PDB file of C-alpha atoms in Angstrom:
ATOM      1  CA  UNK A 166       0.029   0.093  -0.129  1.00 32.00           C
ATOM      2  CA  UNK A 167       1.003   3.608  -0.685  1.00 37.00           C
ATOM      3  CA  UNK A 168       2.895   5.547   2.196  1.00 37.00           C
ATOM      4  CA  UNK A 169      -0.025   8.430   3.154  1.00 41.00           C
ATOM      5  CA  UNK A 170       1.243  11.931   1.880  1.00 53.00           C
ATOM      6  CA  UNK A 171       4.173  10.462   0.418  1.00 55.00           C
ATOM      7  CA  UNK A 172       6.067  12.658  -1.387  1.00 67.00           C
ATOM      8  CA  UNK A 173       5.243  12.449  -5.350  1.00 85.00           C
ATOM      9  CA  UNK A 174       7.378  12.254  -8.237  1.00 92.00           C
ATOM     10  CA  UNK A 175       7.672  16.024  -9.287  1.00 97.00           C
ATOM     11  CA  UNK A 176      10.521  17.291 -12.418  1.00 97.00           C
ATOM     12  CA  UNK A 177      10.996  20.881 -13.379  1.00 98.00           C
ATOM     13  CA  UNK A 178      11.562  21.737 -16.972  1.00 98.00           C
ATOM     14  CA  UNK A 179      13.365  24.424 -16.997  1.00 97.00           C
ATOM     15  CA  UNK A 180      15.709  26.816 -18.887  1.00 96.00           C
ATOM     16  CA  UNK A 181      18.439  28.270 -16.456  1.00 94.00           C
ATOM     17  CA  UNK A 182      18.597  31.721 -17.826  1.00 95.00           C
ATOM     18  CA  UNK A 183      14.931  32.118 -18.217  1.00 96.00           C
ATOM     19  CA  UNK A 184      12.735  34.402 -16.210  1.00 97.00           C
ATOM     20  CA  UNK A 185      10.047  32.600 -15.787  1.00 97.00           C
ATOM     21  CA  UNK A 186      11.720  29.604 -15.255  1.00 98.00           C
ATOM     22  CA  UNK A 187      13.403  31.265 -12.049  1.00 98.00           C
ATOM     23  CA  UNK A 188       9.789  31.988 -10.765  1.00 98.00           C
ATOM     24  CA  UNK A 189       9.045  28.819 -10.115  1.00 98.00           C
ATOM     25  CA  UNK A 190      12.199  27.538  -8.986  1.00 98.00           C
ATOM     26  CA  UNK A 191      12.193  29.972  -5.998  1.00 98.00           C
ATOM     27  CA  UNK A 192       8.875  29.053  -4.867  1.00 98.00           C
ATOM     28  CA  UNK A 193       9.865  25.081  -5.225  1.00 98.00           C
ATOM     29  CA  UNK A 194      13.112  25.933  -3.518  1.00 98.00           C
ATOM     30  CA  UNK A 195      10.937  28.082  -0.437  1.00 98.00           C
ATOM     31  CA  UNK A 196       8.926  25.392   0.008  1.00 97.00           C
ATOM     32  CA  UNK A 197      11.819  22.961  -0.055  1.00 97.00           C
ATOM     33  CA  UNK A 198      10.488  20.761  -2.441  1.00 96.00           C
ATOM     34  CA  UNK A 199      12.420  17.673  -3.638  1.00 95.00           C
ATOM     35  CA  UNK A 200      12.605  17.933  -7.303  1.00 96.00           C
ATOM     36  CA  UNK A 201      14.213  16.881 -10.395  1.00 96.00           C
ATOM     37  CA  UNK A 202      15.500  19.544 -12.978  1.00 97.00           C
ATOM     38  CA  UNK A 203      15.663  18.533 -16.638  1.00 97.00           C
ATOM     39  CA  UNK A 204      17.922  21.791 -18.575  1.00 97.00           C
ATOM     40  CA  UNK A 205      15.659  22.527 -22.077  1.00 96.00           C
ATOM     41  CA  UNK A 206      17.767  24.717 -24.380  1.00 90.00           C
ATOM     42  CA  UNK A 207      15.427  27.336 -25.992  1.00 84.00           C
ATOM     43  CA  UNK A 208      17.546  27.756 -28.953  1.00 80.00           C
ATOM     44  CA  UNK A 209      17.437  24.131 -29.609  1.00 86.00           C
ATOM     45  CA  UNK A 210      14.178  22.357 -28.032  1.00 90.00           C
ATOM     46  CA  UNK A 211      14.084  18.840 -28.307  1.00 94.00           C
ATOM     47  CA  UNK A 212      11.093  17.049 -30.040  1.00 95.00           C
ATOM     48  CA  UNK A 213      10.429  15.179 -27.326  1.00 96.00           C
ATOM     49  CA  UNK A 214       9.492  17.789 -24.777  1.00 96.00           C
ATOM     50  CA  UNK A 215       7.220  19.171 -26.907  1.00 95.00           C
ATOM     51  CA  UNK A 216       5.215  16.032 -27.539  1.00 95.00           C
ATOM     52  CA  UNK A 217       5.202  14.570 -24.388  1.00 95.00           C
ATOM     53  CA  UNK A 218       5.331  17.628 -21.762  1.00 97.00           C
ATOM     54  CA  UNK A 219       4.415  21.177 -22.944  1.00 96.00           C
ATOM     55  CA  UNK A 220       2.953  21.320 -26.584  1.00 95.00           C
ATOM     56  CA  UNK A 221       3.411  25.331 -26.645  1.00 94.00           C
ATOM     57  CA  UNK A 222       7.326  24.248 -25.900  1.00 93.00           C
ATOM     58  CA  UNK A 223       7.674  26.544 -23.598  1.00 95.00           C
ATOM     59  CA  UNK A 224       9.193  26.604 -20.168  1.00 97.00           C
ATOM     60  CA  UNK A 225       8.896  26.356 -17.244  1.00 98.00           C
ATOM     61  CA  UNK A 226       6.695  23.066 -17.059  1.00 98.00           C
ATOM     62  CA  UNK A 227       6.625  20.740 -14.617  1.00 98.00           C
ATOM     63  CA  UNK A 228       5.251  16.780 -14.518  1.00 97.00           C
ATOM     64  CA  UNK A 229       3.661  15.550 -10.920  1.00 97.00           C
ATOM     65  CA  UNK A 230       3.005  12.140 -10.032  1.00 95.00           C
ATOM     66  CA  UNK A 231       2.919   9.206 -11.601  1.00 93.00           C
ATOM     67  CA  UNK A 232       5.616   6.235 -11.122  1.00 93.00           C
ATOM     68  CA  UNK A 233       9.569   7.040 -11.882  1.00 92.00           C
ATOM     69  CA  UNK A 234      10.452   7.491 -15.365  1.00 93.00           C
ATOM     70  CA  UNK A 235      13.284   9.819 -17.097  1.00 95.00           C
ATOM     71  CA  UNK A 236      12.793  13.360 -17.792  1.00 95.00           C
ATOM     72  CA  UNK A 237      12.651  13.092 -21.226  1.00 95.00           C
ATOM     73  CA  UNK A 238       9.953  10.271 -21.350  1.00 95.00           C
ATOM     74  CA  UNK A 239       7.580  10.951 -18.387  1.00 95.00           C
ATOM     75  CA  UNK A 240       4.834   8.465 -17.016  1.00 94.00           C
ATOM     76  CA  UNK A 241       1.454   9.551 -19.168  1.00 93.00           C
ATOM     77  CA  UNK A 242      -0.087   9.210 -15.617  1.00 94.00           C
ATOM     78  CA  UNK A 243       1.847  12.285 -14.441  1.00 95.00           C
ATOM     79  CA  UNK A 244       0.350  15.769 -14.437  1.00 96.00           C
ATOM     80  CA  UNK A 245       1.569  17.872 -17.308  1.00 97.00           C
ATOM     81  CA  UNK A 246       1.366  21.877 -15.477  1.00 97.00           C
ATOM     82  CA  UNK A 247       2.361  24.655 -17.872  1.00 97.00           C
ATOM     83  CA  UNK A 248       2.451  28.352 -17.188  1.00 96.00           C
ATOM     84  CA  UNK A 249       4.237  29.790 -14.443  1.00 96.00           C
ATOM     85  CA  UNK A 250       1.647  31.321 -12.598  1.00 95.00           C
ATOM     86  CA  UNK A 251      -0.616  28.584 -12.489  1.00 97.00           C
ATOM     87  CA  UNK A 252       2.926  26.000 -11.551  1.00 98.00           C
ATOM     88  CA  UNK A 253       3.321  28.765  -8.750  1.00 97.00           C
ATOM     89  CA  UNK A 254      -0.746  28.201  -7.509  1.00 96.00           C
ATOM     90  CA  UNK A 255      -0.158  24.675  -7.645  1.00 97.00           C
ATOM     91  CA  UNK A 256       2.964  24.627  -5.807  1.00 97.00           C
ATOM     92  CA  UNK A 257       1.664  26.778  -2.782  1.00 97.00           C
ATOM     93  CA  UNK A 258      -1.401  24.140  -2.937  1.00 96.00           C
ATOM     94  CA  UNK A 259       1.183  21.186  -2.498  1.00 96.00           C
ATOM     95  CA  UNK A 260       2.854  22.371  -0.224  1.00 96.00           C
ATOM     96  CA  UNK A 261       0.728  24.355   2.435  1.00 95.00           C
ATOM     97  CA  UNK A 262       2.882  24.278   5.147  1.00 95.00           C
ATOM     98  CA  UNK A 263       5.354  26.491   3.437  1.00 96.00           C
ATOM     99  CA  UNK A 264       3.194  29.319   3.983  1.00 96.00           C
ATOM    100  CA  UNK A 265       3.875  30.327   0.000  1.00 98.00           C
ATOM    101  CA  UNK A 266       0.176  31.302   0.057  1.00 97.00           C
ATOM    102  CA  UNK A 267      -1.417  32.511   3.124  1.00 96.00           C
ATOM    103  CA  UNK A 268      -4.327  30.553   5.006  1.00 94.00           C
ATOM    104  CA  UNK A 269      -5.938  34.417   6.160  1.00 95.00           C
ATOM    105  CA  UNK A 270      -8.498  35.321   3.156  1.00 96.00           C
ATOM    106  CA  UNK A 271      -7.219  38.804   2.717  1.00 96.00           C
ATOM    107  CA  UNK A 272      -3.524  38.080   2.274  1.00 96.00           C
ATOM    108  CA  UNK A 273      -4.391  35.596   0.144  1.00 96.00           C
ATOM    109  CA  UNK A 274      -6.076  38.360  -2.073  1.00 97.00           C
ATOM    110  CA  UNK A 275      -3.548  40.484  -1.461  1.00 97.00           C
ATOM    111  CA  UNK A 276      -0.763  38.203  -2.529  1.00 98.00           C
ATOM    112  CA  UNK A 277      -2.689  37.386  -5.761  1.00 97.00           C
ATOM    113  CA  UNK A 278      -3.184  41.161  -6.370  1.00 98.00           C
ATOM    114  CA  UNK A 279       0.491  42.142  -5.826  1.00 98.00           C
ATOM    115  CA  UNK A 280       1.671  39.238  -8.565  1.00 98.00           C
ATOM    116  CA  UNK A 281      -0.745  40.657 -11.165  1.00 97.00           C
ATOM    117  CA  UNK A 282       0.044  43.956 -10.247  1.00 98.00           C
ATOM    118  CA  UNK A 283       3.906  42.810 -10.804  1.00 98.00           C
ATOM    119  CA  UNK A 284       2.813  40.641 -14.244  1.00 97.00           C
ATOM    120  CA  UNK A 285       1.183  43.475 -15.910  1.00 97.00           C
ATOM    121  CA  UNK A 286       3.192  46.715 -14.695  1.00 97.00           C
ATOM    122  CA  UNK A 287       6.776  45.730 -14.318  1.00 97.00           C
ATOM    123  CA  UNK A 288       7.511  42.239 -15.610  1.00 97.00           C
ATOM    124  CA  UNK A 289       6.399  42.608 -19.319  1.00 96.00           C
ATOM    125  CA  UNK A 290       7.012  46.476 -19.404  1.00 96.00           C
ATOM    126  CA  UNK A 291      10.564  45.607 -18.293  1.00 97.00           C
ATOM    127  CA  UNK A 292      10.771  42.733 -21.188  1.00 97.00           C
ATOM    128  CA  UNK A 293       9.424  45.438 -23.500  1.00 96.00           C
ATOM    129  CA  UNK A 294      12.496  47.540 -22.390  1.00 96.00           C
ATOM    130  CA  UNK A 295      14.826  44.964 -22.447  1.00 96.00           C
ATOM    131  CA  UNK A 296      13.365  44.232 -26.603  1.00 95.00           C
ATOM    132  CA  UNK A 297      13.575  47.997 -27.098  1.00 94.00           C
ATOM    133  CA  UNK A 298      10.019  47.880 -28.005  1.00 94.00           C
ATOM    134  CA  UNK A 299       9.438  50.757 -24.936  1.00 91.00           C
ATOM    135  CA  UNK A 300      11.648  53.298 -23.002  1.00 91.00           C
ATOM    136  CA  UNK A 301      12.164  52.821 -19.543  1.00 93.00           C
ATOM    137  CA  UNK A 302       9.543  55.909 -18.863  1.00 91.00           C
ATOM    138  CA  UNK A 303       6.229  53.152 -18.616  1.00 89.00           C
ATOM    139  CA  UNK A 304       9.110  50.810 -16.549  1.00 93.00           C
ATOM    140  CA  UNK A 305       9.599  53.470 -14.101  1.00 95.00           C
ATOM    141  CA  UNK A 306       6.137  54.315 -14.208  1.00 95.00           C
ATOM    142  CA  UNK A 307       5.424  50.414 -13.008  1.00 96.00           C
ATOM    143  CA  UNK A 308       7.896  50.563 -10.503  1.00 97.00           C
ATOM    144  CA  UNK A 309       6.086  53.615  -8.738  1.00 96.00           C
ATOM    145  CA  UNK A 310       3.012  51.263  -8.680  1.00 97.00           C
ATOM    146  CA  UNK A 311       5.020  47.789  -7.236  1.00 97.00           C
ATOM    147  CA  UNK A 312       6.648  50.149  -4.636  1.00 97.00           C
ATOM    148  CA  UNK A 313       3.228  51.898  -3.620  1.00 97.00           C
ATOM    149  CA  UNK A 314       2.285  48.043  -3.049  1.00 97.00           C
ATOM    150  CA  UNK A 315       5.164  46.879  -0.716  1.00 97.00           C
ATOM    151  CA  UNK A 316       5.037  47.852   2.993  1.00 95.00           C
ATOM    152  CA  UNK A 317       6.901  50.528   4.374  1.00 93.00           C
ATOM    153  CA  UNK A 318       9.265  48.333   6.503  1.00 90.00           C
ATOM    154  CA  UNK A 319       9.988  44.413   6.146  1.00 90.00           C
ATOM    155  CA  UNK A 320      11.675  41.966   4.390  1.00 93.00           C
ATOM    156  CA  UNK A 321       8.814  40.437   2.362  1.00 97.00           C
ATOM    157  CA  UNK A 322       6.257  41.814  -0.291  1.00 97.00           C
ATOM    158  CA  UNK A 323       2.956  40.616   1.595  1.00 97.00           C
ATOM    159  CA  UNK A 324       2.705  40.057   5.376  1.00 93.00           C
ATOM    160  CA  UNK A 325       5.626  38.136   7.517  1.00 94.00           C
ATOM    161  CA  UNK A 326       6.716  35.619   5.487  1.00 96.00           C
ATOM    162  CA  UNK A 327       8.072  34.832   1.905  1.00 98.00           C
ATOM    163  CA  UNK A 328       4.895  34.256  -0.713  1.00 98.00           C
ATOM    164  CA  UNK A 329       4.601  33.522  -3.783  1.00 98.00           C
ATOM    165  CA  UNK A 330       4.401  37.337  -4.640  1.00 98.00           C
ATOM    166  CA  UNK A 331       8.039  37.264  -3.616  1.00 98.00           C
ATOM    167  CA  UNK A 332       8.595  34.606  -6.129  1.00 98.00           C
ATOM    168  CA  UNK A 333       6.918  36.825  -8.938  1.00 98.00           C
ATOM    169  CA  UNK A 334       8.724  39.884  -8.473  1.00 98.00           C
ATOM    170  CA  UNK A 335      12.525  39.083  -7.429  1.00 98.00           C
ATOM    171  CA  UNK A 336      13.492  37.424 -10.724  1.00 98.00           C
ATOM    172  CA  UNK A 337      12.579  40.408 -12.416  1.00 98.00           C
ATOM    173  CA  UNK A 338      14.052  42.758  -9.700  1.00 98.00           C
ATOM    174  CA  UNK A 339      17.289  41.207 -10.059  1.00 98.00           C
ATOM    175  CA  UNK A 340      17.835  40.767 -13.952  1.00 98.00           C
ATOM    176  CA  UNK A 341      16.351  44.847 -13.922  1.00 97.00           C
ATOM    177  CA  UNK A 342      19.117  45.360 -11.757  1.00 97.00           C
ATOM    178  CA  UNK A 343      21.595  43.234 -14.134  1.00 97.00           C
ATOM    179  CA  UNK A 344      20.600  45.124 -16.900  1.00 97.00           C
ATOM    180  CA  UNK A 345      21.560  48.204 -15.519  1.00 96.00           C
ATOM    181  CA  UNK A 346      24.982  46.673 -14.409  1.00 96.00           C
ATOM    182  CA  UNK A 347      25.400  45.637 -17.798  1.00 96.00           C
ATOM    183  CA  UNK A 348      23.981  47.528 -20.361  1.00 96.00           C
ATOM    184  CA  UNK A 349      23.069  44.489 -22.580  1.00 96.00           C
ATOM    185  CA  UNK A 350      19.460  44.666 -24.537  1.00 95.00           C
ATOM    186  CA  UNK A 351      17.966  46.470 -27.489  1.00 95.00           C
ATOM    187  CA  UNK A 352      17.096  49.823 -26.094  1.00 94.00           C
ATOM    188  CA  UNK A 353      18.862  53.013 -27.109  1.00 93.00           C
ATOM    189  CA  UNK A 354      22.485  53.531 -25.936  1.00 93.00           C
ATOM    190  CA  UNK A 355      23.093  54.901 -22.138  1.00 94.00           C
ATOM    191  CA  UNK A 356      19.119  54.081 -21.448  1.00 95.00           C
ATOM    192  CA  UNK A 357      19.948  51.265 -19.104  1.00 96.00           C
ATOM    193  CA  UNK A 358      22.519  53.635 -17.348  1.00 96.00           C
ATOM    194  CA  UNK A 359      20.147  56.305 -16.785  1.00 96.00           C
ATOM    195  CA  UNK A 360      17.147  53.809 -15.957  1.00 96.00           C
ATOM    196  CA  UNK A 361      20.186  52.834 -12.773  1.00 96.00           C
ATOM    197  CA  UNK A 362      20.575  56.179 -12.005  1.00 96.00           C
ATOM    198  CA  UNK A 363      16.743  56.689 -11.577  1.00 95.00           C
ATOM    199  CA  UNK A 364      16.624  53.720  -9.436  1.00 95.00           C
ATOM    200  CA  UNK A 365      19.554  54.346  -7.283  1.00 94.00           C
ATOM    201  CA  UNK A 366      17.173  58.073  -6.142  1.00 94.00           C
ATOM    202  CA  UNK A 367      15.583  58.747  -3.151  1.00 95.00           C
ATOM    203  CA  UNK A 368      12.236  58.360  -5.010  1.00 96.00           C
ATOM    204  CA  UNK A 369      12.498  54.535  -5.176  1.00 97.00           C
ATOM    205  CA  UNK A 370      14.095  53.772  -1.978  1.00 96.00           C
ATOM    206  CA  UNK A 371      11.879  51.235  -0.745  1.00 97.00           C
ATOM    207  CA  UNK A 372      11.908  49.057  -4.005  1.00 97.00           C
ATOM    208  CA  UNK A 373      15.748  48.830  -3.585  1.00 97.00           C
ATOM    209  CA  UNK A 374      16.164  48.207  -0.305  1.00 97.00           C
ATOM    210  CA  UNK A 375      13.252  45.581  -0.960  1.00 97.00           C
ATOM    211  CA  UNK A 376      15.372  44.169  -3.758  1.00 97.00           C
ATOM    212  CA  UNK A 377      18.599  44.336  -1.793  1.00 96.00           C
ATOM    213  CA  UNK A 378      17.219  42.370   0.814  1.00 97.00           C
ATOM    214  CA  UNK A 379      15.838  39.772  -1.283  1.00 97.00           C
ATOM    215  CA  UNK A 380      18.864  39.586  -3.649  1.00 97.00           C
ATOM    216  CA  UNK A 381      20.669  38.072  -0.222  1.00 97.00           C
ATOM    217  CA  UNK A 382      18.277  34.990   0.522  1.00 97.00           C
ATOM    218  CA  UNK A 383      19.758  31.612  -0.300  1.00 98.00           C
ATOM    219  CA  UNK A 384      17.050  30.828  -2.728  1.00 98.00           C
ATOM    220  CA  UNK A 385      17.992  34.021  -4.957  1.00 98.00           C
ATOM    221  CA  UNK A 386      21.222  33.278  -4.821  1.00 97.00           C
ATOM    222  CA  UNK A 387      20.855  29.466  -5.841  1.00 97.00           C
ATOM    223  CA  UNK A 388      18.517  30.488  -8.895  1.00 97.00           C
ATOM    224  CA  UNK A 389      20.053  34.028 -10.607  1.00 97.00           C
ATOM    225  CA  UNK A 390      23.486  33.008 -12.276  1.00 96.00           C
ATOM    226  CA  UNK A 391      24.173  36.711 -13.556  1.00 96.00           C
ATOM    227  CA  UNK A 392      27.288  35.365 -15.060  1.00 96.00           C
ATOM    228  CA  UNK A 393      24.949  33.002 -17.364  1.00 95.00           C
ATOM    229  CA  UNK A 394      21.929  35.448 -17.560  1.00 96.00           C
ATOM    230  CA  UNK A 395      24.141  37.794 -19.174  1.00 96.00           C
ATOM    231  CA  UNK A 396      25.850  35.565 -21.271  1.00 94.00           C
ATOM    232  CA  UNK A 397      22.512  34.168 -22.698  1.00 93.00           C
ATOM    233  CA  UNK A 398      21.693  38.310 -23.022  1.00 94.00           C
ATOM    234  CA  UNK A 399      24.841  38.487 -25.225  1.00 93.00           C
ATOM    235  CA  UNK A 400      24.520  35.897 -27.439  1.00 91.00           C
ATOM    236  CA  UNK A 401      20.290  36.487 -27.912  1.00 88.00           C
ATOM    237  CA  UNK A 402      21.091  40.468 -28.309  1.00 89.00           C
ATOM    238  CA  UNK A 403      24.445  39.819 -30.473  1.00 79.00           C
ATOM    239  CA  UNK A 404      26.474  42.131 -27.906  1.00 61.00           C
ATOM    240  CA  UNK A 405      30.100  41.450 -27.149  1.00 60.00           C
ATOM    241  CA  UNK A 406      31.418  41.849 -23.823  1.00 57.00           C
ATOM    242  CA  UNK A 407      32.763  45.424 -23.290  1.00 51.00           C
TER     243      UNK A 407
END
């Protein structure tokens, strides 16, 4: 007979330099989940990944449950779950003791609102800036809005514990800081430097304080490899090192 509450097989399919993979892996680490990792090369995606895990061919994705099987041939009995926002909620549900989603319904609502705000007002404006589609002005508007949602003091985005709200914002904040340091992207020359100067002014002191605290967490350090992310950017944007 199966052991009650026995941990089920969980495999994370990720690209180590993917922002959305970082979001999911932070949640897994903070939940102290036991999981396997399967690296997917986004520039050369294997056919089996599309056929057996995610028809949309995007990472992150997870398989959950079913008998032991190699990552490239997951059991038909395993659940295949995609989209980082969906996976975040799933992780919080299967690890309720982690506190990734608070029990208090008001705090739960605040976490979900924070996630939606980060996604629409920070993550996508940042990616648009990185890709040269928008100037940093719209990105600063988003940072203004997110800073208003952060508590005046404290380590976490919502409440007194790490939640999936933190897992959502930390990767984009880390990428944003790296962009300002490296100035790698399709934006106009000097734009990232100007953005960095704005961010280090008094206006964004709380956002910067929160970001610095989160960058020191062991989970962030384990997930965010600055050198690797910069290397991938330089390949993608075809920019040599200075």
